[in-house]
Tab-separated table of C-alpha atoms in Angstrom:
chain	number	residue	atom	x	y	z
A	1	MET	CA	-15.776	20.517	18.433
A	2	THR	CA	-13.621	22.276	15.636
A	3	HIS	CA	-12.482	20.889	12.140
A	4	SER	CA	-8.833	20.571	13.573
A	5	GLU	CA	-10.162	18.599	16.675
A	6	ILE	CA	-12.359	16.147	14.649
A	7	LEU	CA	-10.226	12.962	15.875
A	8	SER	CA	-10.007	14.339	19.186
A	9	GLY	CA	-10.212	11.151	21.506
A	10	MET	CA	-9.059	8.914	18.626
A	11	ARG	CA	-5.885	6.948	19.072
A	12	VAL	CA	-5.117	5.315	15.586
A	13	LEU	CA	-2.743	2.201	15.025
A	14	ILE	CA	-1.071	2.862	11.685
A	15	THR	CA	0.471	-0.382	10.009
A	16	ARG	CA	2.057	1.052	7.016
A	17	PRO	CA	5.473	0.703	6.718
A	18	GLU	CA	7.992	2.943	8.334
A	19	GLN	CA	8.970	4.725	5.414
A	20	LEU	CA	5.325	5.331	4.691
A	21	SER	CA	3.715	6.197	7.854
A	22	GLU	CA	4.389	9.682	8.199
A	23	ASN	CA	1.816	11.463	6.183
A	24	LEU	CA	-1.264	9.376	7.508
A	25	ALA	CA	0.276	10.097	11.202
A	26	LEU	CA	0.756	14.026	10.333
A	27	ALA	CA	-3.187	14.369	9.228
A	28	VAL	CA	-4.324	12.031	12.271
A	29	ARG	CA	-2.417	14.521	14.429
A	30	ASN	CA	-3.423	17.639	12.582
A	31	LEU	CA	-7.027	16.665	13.397
A	32	GLY	CA	-6.494	16.122	16.895
A	33	GLY	CA	-5.826	12.487	17.015
A	34	HIS	CA	-3.179	10.600	18.296
A	35	SER	CA	-1.075	8.403	16.150
A	36	VAL	CA	0.736	5.047	16.857
A	37	ASN	CA	3.246	3.381	14.712
A	38	PHE	CA	3.367	-0.234	14.186
A	39	PRO	CA	4.761	-1.369	10.840
A	40	LEU	CA	3.281	-4.967	9.761
A	41	LEU	CA	5.870	-4.896	6.870
A	42	GLU	CA	9.403	-3.980	6.137
A	43	ILE	CA	10.457	-2.643	2.842
A	44	GLU	CA	14.120	-3.299	1.854
A	45	LYS	CA	16.187	-3.333	-1.303
A	46	ILE	CA	16.760	-5.934	-3.488
A	47	THR	CA	19.999	-7.492	-2.536
A	48	GLU	CA	20.051	-11.043	-4.153
A	49	GLU	CA	22.744	-10.457	-6.832
A	50	PHE	CA	20.514	-12.734	-9.416
A	51	ARG	CA	17.515	-10.238	-9.069
A	52	ILE	CA	19.783	-7.128	-9.344
A	53	SER	CA	21.740	-8.821	-12.462
A	54	SER	CA	18.138	-9.538	-14.098
A	55	LEU	CA	16.914	-5.979	-13.286
A	56	LYS	CA	19.722	-4.133	-14.752
A	57	TYR	CA	19.368	-6.185	-17.984
A	58	ALA	CA	15.752	-5.534	-18.140
A	59	ILE	CA	16.064	-1.943	-17.464
A	60	LYS	CA	18.661	-1.221	-20.022
A	61	ARG	CA	15.751	-2.320	-22.335
A	62	LEU	CA	13.334	-0.149	-21.062
A	63	ASP	CA	12.247	1.647	-24.501
A	64	ASP	CA	10.988	-1.573	-25.465
A	65	TYR	CA	8.042	-0.865	-23.298
A	66	ASP	CA	4.793	0.924	-24.415
A	67	VAL	CA	3.353	1.475	-20.816
A	68	LEU	CA	5.360	1.927	-17.505
A	69	ILE	CA	3.073	1.080	-14.444
A	70	PHE	CA	4.241	1.943	-10.940
A	71	VAL	CA	2.019	0.250	-8.151
A	72	SER	CA	3.345	2.175	-5.287
A	73	LYS	CA	5.549	4.972	-3.813
A	74	ASN	CA	8.119	2.424	-3.315
A	75	ALA	CA	8.049	1.086	-6.842
A	76	VAL	CA	9.025	4.741	-8.003
A	77	GLN	CA	11.361	5.537	-5.383
A	78	TYR	CA	13.408	2.035	-5.554
A	79	GLY	CA	12.568	1.881	-9.194
A	80	SER	CA	13.863	5.687	-9.965
A	81	VAL	CA	17.320	4.433	-8.376
A	82	MET	CA	17.496	1.412	-10.767
A	83	ILE	CA	16.513	3.445	-13.847
A	84	LYS	CA	19.188	6.398	-12.784
A	85	GLU	CA	22.113	3.681	-12.388
A	86	ASN	CA	21.074	2.073	-15.721
A	87	TRP	CA	19.299	3.792	-17.856
A	88	HIS	CA	19.987	7.936	-18.309
A	89	LYS	CA	15.933	8.509	-18.131
A	90	LEU	CA	12.597	7.037	-19.087
A	91	PRO	CA	11.837	6.087	-22.741
A	92	ILE	CA	9.927	9.407	-23.933
A	93	ASP	CA	7.351	7.270	-25.846
A	94	SER	CA	6.211	5.231	-23.118
A	95	GLU	CA	3.183	6.038	-21.300
A	96	VAL	CA	3.837	6.228	-17.155
A	97	ILE	CA	0.738	5.576	-15.198
A	98	ALA	CA	0.711	5.325	-11.169
A	99	ILE	CA	-2.016	3.391	-8.943
A	100	GLY	CA	-3.013	6.546	-7.128
A	101	PRO	CA	-2.268	10.431	-6.981
A	102	GLY	CA	0.309	10.463	-4.193
A	103	THR	CA	2.275	7.831	-6.699
A	104	ALA	CA	1.640	9.671	-9.704
A	105	LYS	CA	3.346	12.948	-8.203
A	106	MET	CA	6.253	11.373	-6.938
A	107	ALA	CA	6.834	9.714	-10.243
A	108	SER	CA	6.131	13.032	-12.241
A	109	ASP	CA	8.470	14.531	-9.987
A	110	TYR	CA	11.318	11.894	-9.953
A	111	PHE	CA	10.929	11.662	-14.008
A	112	GLY	CA	9.650	14.908	-14.913
A	113	CYS	CA	6.904	13.609	-16.886
A	114	GLU	CA	3.285	13.310	-17.271
A	115	VAL	CA	1.900	10.551	-15.186
A	116	LEU	CA	-2.020	9.150	-15.540
A	117	PHE	CA	-3.818	7.873	-12.651
A	118	PRO	CA	-7.138	6.721	-11.698
A	119	ASP	CA	-9.542	9.708	-10.427
A	120	ASN	CA	-12.062	7.280	-8.575
A	121	GLY	CA	-9.827	5.081	-6.520
A	122	SER	CA	-6.297	3.875	-6.034
A	123	VAL	CA	-6.525	0.131	-6.161
A	124	SER	CA	-5.491	-2.212	-9.440
A	125	GLU	CA	-9.459	-2.635	-9.975
A	126	ASP	CA	-9.613	1.020	-10.301
A	127	LEU	CA	-6.144	0.855	-12.686
A	128	VAL	CA	-7.456	-1.551	-15.056
A	129	ALA	CA	-10.670	0.595	-15.746
A	130	LEU	CA	-8.564	3.483	-17.286
A	131	PRO	CA	-9.134	4.066	-20.657
A	132	SER	CA	-5.696	4.134	-21.893
A	133	LEU	CA	-5.299	0.493	-20.214
A	134	ILE	CA	-8.595	-1.154	-22.158
A	135	ASN	CA	-7.116	-1.430	-25.545
A	136	VAL	CA	-3.776	-2.914	-25.040
A	137	GLU	CA	-3.353	-5.729	-27.264
A	138	GLY	CA	0.383	-6.023	-28.680
A	139	LYS	CA	1.426	-3.625	-26.025
A	140	LYS	CA	4.367	-4.437	-23.904
A	141	ILE	CA	3.914	-3.377	-20.521
A	142	ALA	CA	6.347	-2.935	-17.388
A	143	ILE	CA	4.897	-3.191	-13.915
A	144	PHE	CA	7.138	-1.898	-11.171
A	145	ARG	CA	6.423	-3.440	-7.842
A	146	GLY	CA	7.698	-4.984	-4.757
A	147	THR	CA	8.418	-8.839	-4.480
A	148	GLU	CA	5.221	-11.193	-4.411
A	149	GLY	CA	2.315	-8.716	-5.024
A	150	ARG	CA	-1.139	-9.319	-6.352
A	151	GLU	CA	-1.728	-10.968	-9.663
A	152	PHE	CA	-4.974	-9.289	-10.579
A	153	LEU	CA	-3.296	-6.223	-12.348
A	154	ALA	CA	-1.041	-8.119	-14.963
A	155	GLY	CA	-3.508	-11.043	-14.997
A	156	SER	CA	-6.313	-8.354	-16.203
A	157	LEU	CA	-3.632	-6.636	-18.802
A	158	LYS	CA	-2.649	-10.454	-20.200
A	159	ALA	CA	-6.244	-11.325	-20.718
A	160	ARG	CA	-6.812	-8.338	-22.873
A	161	GLY	CA	-3.769	-9.086	-25.123
A	162	ALA	CA	-0.769	-7.375	-23.300
A	163	GLU	CA	2.707	-8.587	-22.860
A	164	VAL	CA	3.358	-7.748	-19.142
A	165	ASP	CA	6.936	-8.187	-17.480
A	166	TYR	CA	7.372	-7.477	-13.806
A	167	PHE	CA	10.257	-5.196	-12.602
A	168	GLU	CA	10.394	-6.010	-9.030
A	169	VAL	CA	12.428	-3.319	-7.212
A	170	TYR	CA	12.238	-3.781	-3.442
A	171	GLU	CA	11.268	-6.555	-0.933
A	172	ARG	CA	8.504	-6.854	1.555
A	173	ASN	CA	9.040	-8.546	4.615
A	174	SER	CA	6.677	-9.301	7.184
A	175	THR	CA	7.468	-8.225	11.110
A	176	LYS	CA	9.189	-10.185	13.313
A	177	LYS	CA	6.939	-8.965	15.979
A	178	SER	CA	4.649	-10.945	17.927
A	179	CYS	CA	0.721	-10.376	19.007
A	180	GLN	CA	1.910	-9.911	22.353
A	181	GLU	CA	3.902	-7.096	21.391
A	182	LEU	CA	1.294	-5.583	19.080
A	183	MET	CA	-1.509	-5.898	22.040
A	184	GLU	CA	0.920	-4.196	24.589
A	185	VAL	CA	1.252	-1.450	22.368
A	186	ILE	CA	-2.426	-1.239	21.634
A	187	ASN	CA	-3.547	-1.386	25.494
A	188	GLU	CA	-0.439	0.966	26.551
A	189	ASN	CA	-1.733	3.724	24.002
A	190	HIS	CA	-5.413	3.146	24.193
A	191	VAL	CA	-5.775	2.381	20.755
A	192	ASN	CA	-9.397	2.336	19.532
A	193	VAL	CA	-8.864	2.697	15.665
A	194	LEU	CA	-7.199	0.188	13.632
A	195	THR	CA	-5.903	0.963	9.859
A	196	ILE	CA	-4.660	-1.389	7.278
A	197	THR	CA	-3.500	-0.248	3.840
A	198	SER	CA	-3.078	-3.607	1.803
A	199	GLY	CA	-4.329	-6.941	1.927
A	200	ASP	CA	-0.425	-8.029	2.675
A	201	SER	CA	-1.000	-6.192	5.770
A	202	LEU	CA	-4.117	-7.759	7.021
A	203	ASN	CA	-2.841	-11.179	6.072
A	204	ILE	CA	0.429	-10.633	8.279
A	205	LEU	CA	-2.005	-9.368	10.994
A	206	ASN	CA	-4.267	-12.254	10.839
A	207	ARG	CA	-1.487	-14.985	10.975
A	208	MET	CA	-0.117	-13.018	14.019
A	209	PHE	CA	-3.522	-14.123	15.633
A	210	LEU	CA	-3.872	-17.216	14.359
A	211	GLU	CA	-3.361	-19.278	17.651
A	212	SER	CA	-4.287	-16.745	20.009
A	213	ARG	CA	-7.773	-15.122	18.957
A	214	ASN	CA	-9.389	-16.541	21.813
A	215	LYS	CA	-6.617	-14.766	23.961
A	216	PHE	CA	-7.084	-11.173	22.513
A	217	PRO	CA	-10.677	-11.295	21.143
A	218	LYS	CA	-10.335	-7.139	21.458
A	219	ILE	CA	-8.681	-6.435	18.498
A	220	PHE	CA	-11.203	-8.160	16.419
A	221	GLN	CA	-13.961	-6.057	17.984
A	222	MET	CA	-11.951	-2.678	17.454
A	223	PRO	CA	-13.101	-0.237	13.940
A	224	MET	CA	-10.821	-1.050	11.301
A	225	VAL	CA	-10.075	1.158	8.131
A	226	VAL	CA	-9.062	-0.732	5.072
A	227	PRO	CA	-8.614	0.748	1.496
A	228	SER	CA	-10.785	-1.399	-0.438
A	229	ALA	CA	-13.695	-3.624	-0.855
A	230	ARG	CA	-11.492	-6.742	-1.695
A	231	VAL	CA	-9.556	-5.762	1.711
A	232	GLY	CA	-12.548	-5.512	3.509
A	233	ARG	CA	-14.262	-8.508	2.568
A	234	LEU	CA	-11.086	-10.659	3.506
A	235	ALA	CA	-11.115	-8.473	7.222
A	236	ALA	CA	-14.679	-9.702	7.708
A	237	GLU	CA	-13.525	-13.384	6.875
A	238	PHE	CA	-11.187	-13.128	9.381
A	239	GLY	CA	-13.476	-12.216	11.875
A	240	PHE	CA	-13.022	-8.345	12.134
A	241	GLU	CA	-16.412	-7.091	13.329
A	242	GLN	CA	-15.979	-3.369	12.376
A	243	VAL	CA	-14.614	-3.059	9.266
A	244	LYS	CA	-14.821	0.701	7.594
A	245	LEU	CA	-14.185	0.838	3.890
A	246	ALA	CA	-12.170	3.598	2.509
A	247	HIS	CA	-11.737	4.231	-1.255
A	248	GLY	CA	-8.111	3.999	-1.462
A	249	ALA	CA	-5.152	3.489	0.469
A	250	ASP	CA	-4.014	7.249	-0.222
A	251	THR	CA	-3.563	9.598	2.923
A	252	LYS	CA	-6.815	11.525	1.891
A	253	SER	CA	-8.966	8.736	1.506
A	254	MET	CA	-8.172	6.741	4.798
A	255	VAL	CA	-8.255	9.960	6.817
A	256	SER	CA	-11.840	10.479	5.406
A	257	ALA	CA	-12.646	6.888	6.587
A	258	ILE	CA	-10.960	7.276	9.768
A	259	CYS	CA	-13.093	10.589	10.395
A	260	GLU	CA	-16.276	8.461	9.740
A	261	ALA	CA	-15.240	5.767	11.964
A	262	ALA	CA	-14.559	8.176	14.625
A	263	SER	CA	-18.338	10.172	14.317
A	264	GLU	CA	-19.485	6.251	14.906
A	265	VAL	CA	-17.510	5.809	17.758
A	266	TYR	CA	-18.460	9.124	19.108
A	267	LYS	CA	-22.165	8.230	18.830
A	268	ARG	CA	-21.974	4.823	20.196
A	269	ASP	CA	-20.276	6.840	23.291
A	270	GLY	CA	-22.695	9.303	23.407
A	271	LYS	CA	-19.955	12.054	23.051
């Protein structure tokens, strides 16, 4: 088997929001696998007038902040629109930080500045370990994110003495699809590996099957690739039996873990 065929026979379910699925899907196909999209989250711009007005007011005072943190590509994309409409550019004295390399590159391209990011992972736990975020007492920090995200990052920075504000620039809504629809997609496409790239997506997946786990045991027995130890523990608690840990939600980390999962599948099937 050549490197370009390393995922031959693997049929990978990608649950990322539709806007973010193509890079991972392309990487899977380039390695000989088959990708199947089934977004568990929908990403939409903020529409409530009160939220929009509050964002505009806050962004016009963006130069009050010492550090700007972008926790996803969506945060960069939707945040940059708000910044462009309400501020001529990022404050030149603010430090810009991103959750991972992909988000950092997008932020650098959008804003034309240097962007820091963790070298050893792309989750909030890696982010708070950055040297520039260790001593933040008295600093004002803006976190660009979607609605209803994790509180770990802000909580950690506040515990270190920082003043933290959220800039919630997009909404995340759960899929309206049912577990029956998902199982039809899995069965029709002979999916043999699941991917989950966030705790939110995993929670949505679990809720879909709360009332019908005994009816669809197959999904709990399939290999599942997750982006962090935290999400992995949650998956195990929900009853997923084969959890494979990636070292981040970025495409490179997820593909590496998918390849490892494929190797285990091949061994089990005697290929």
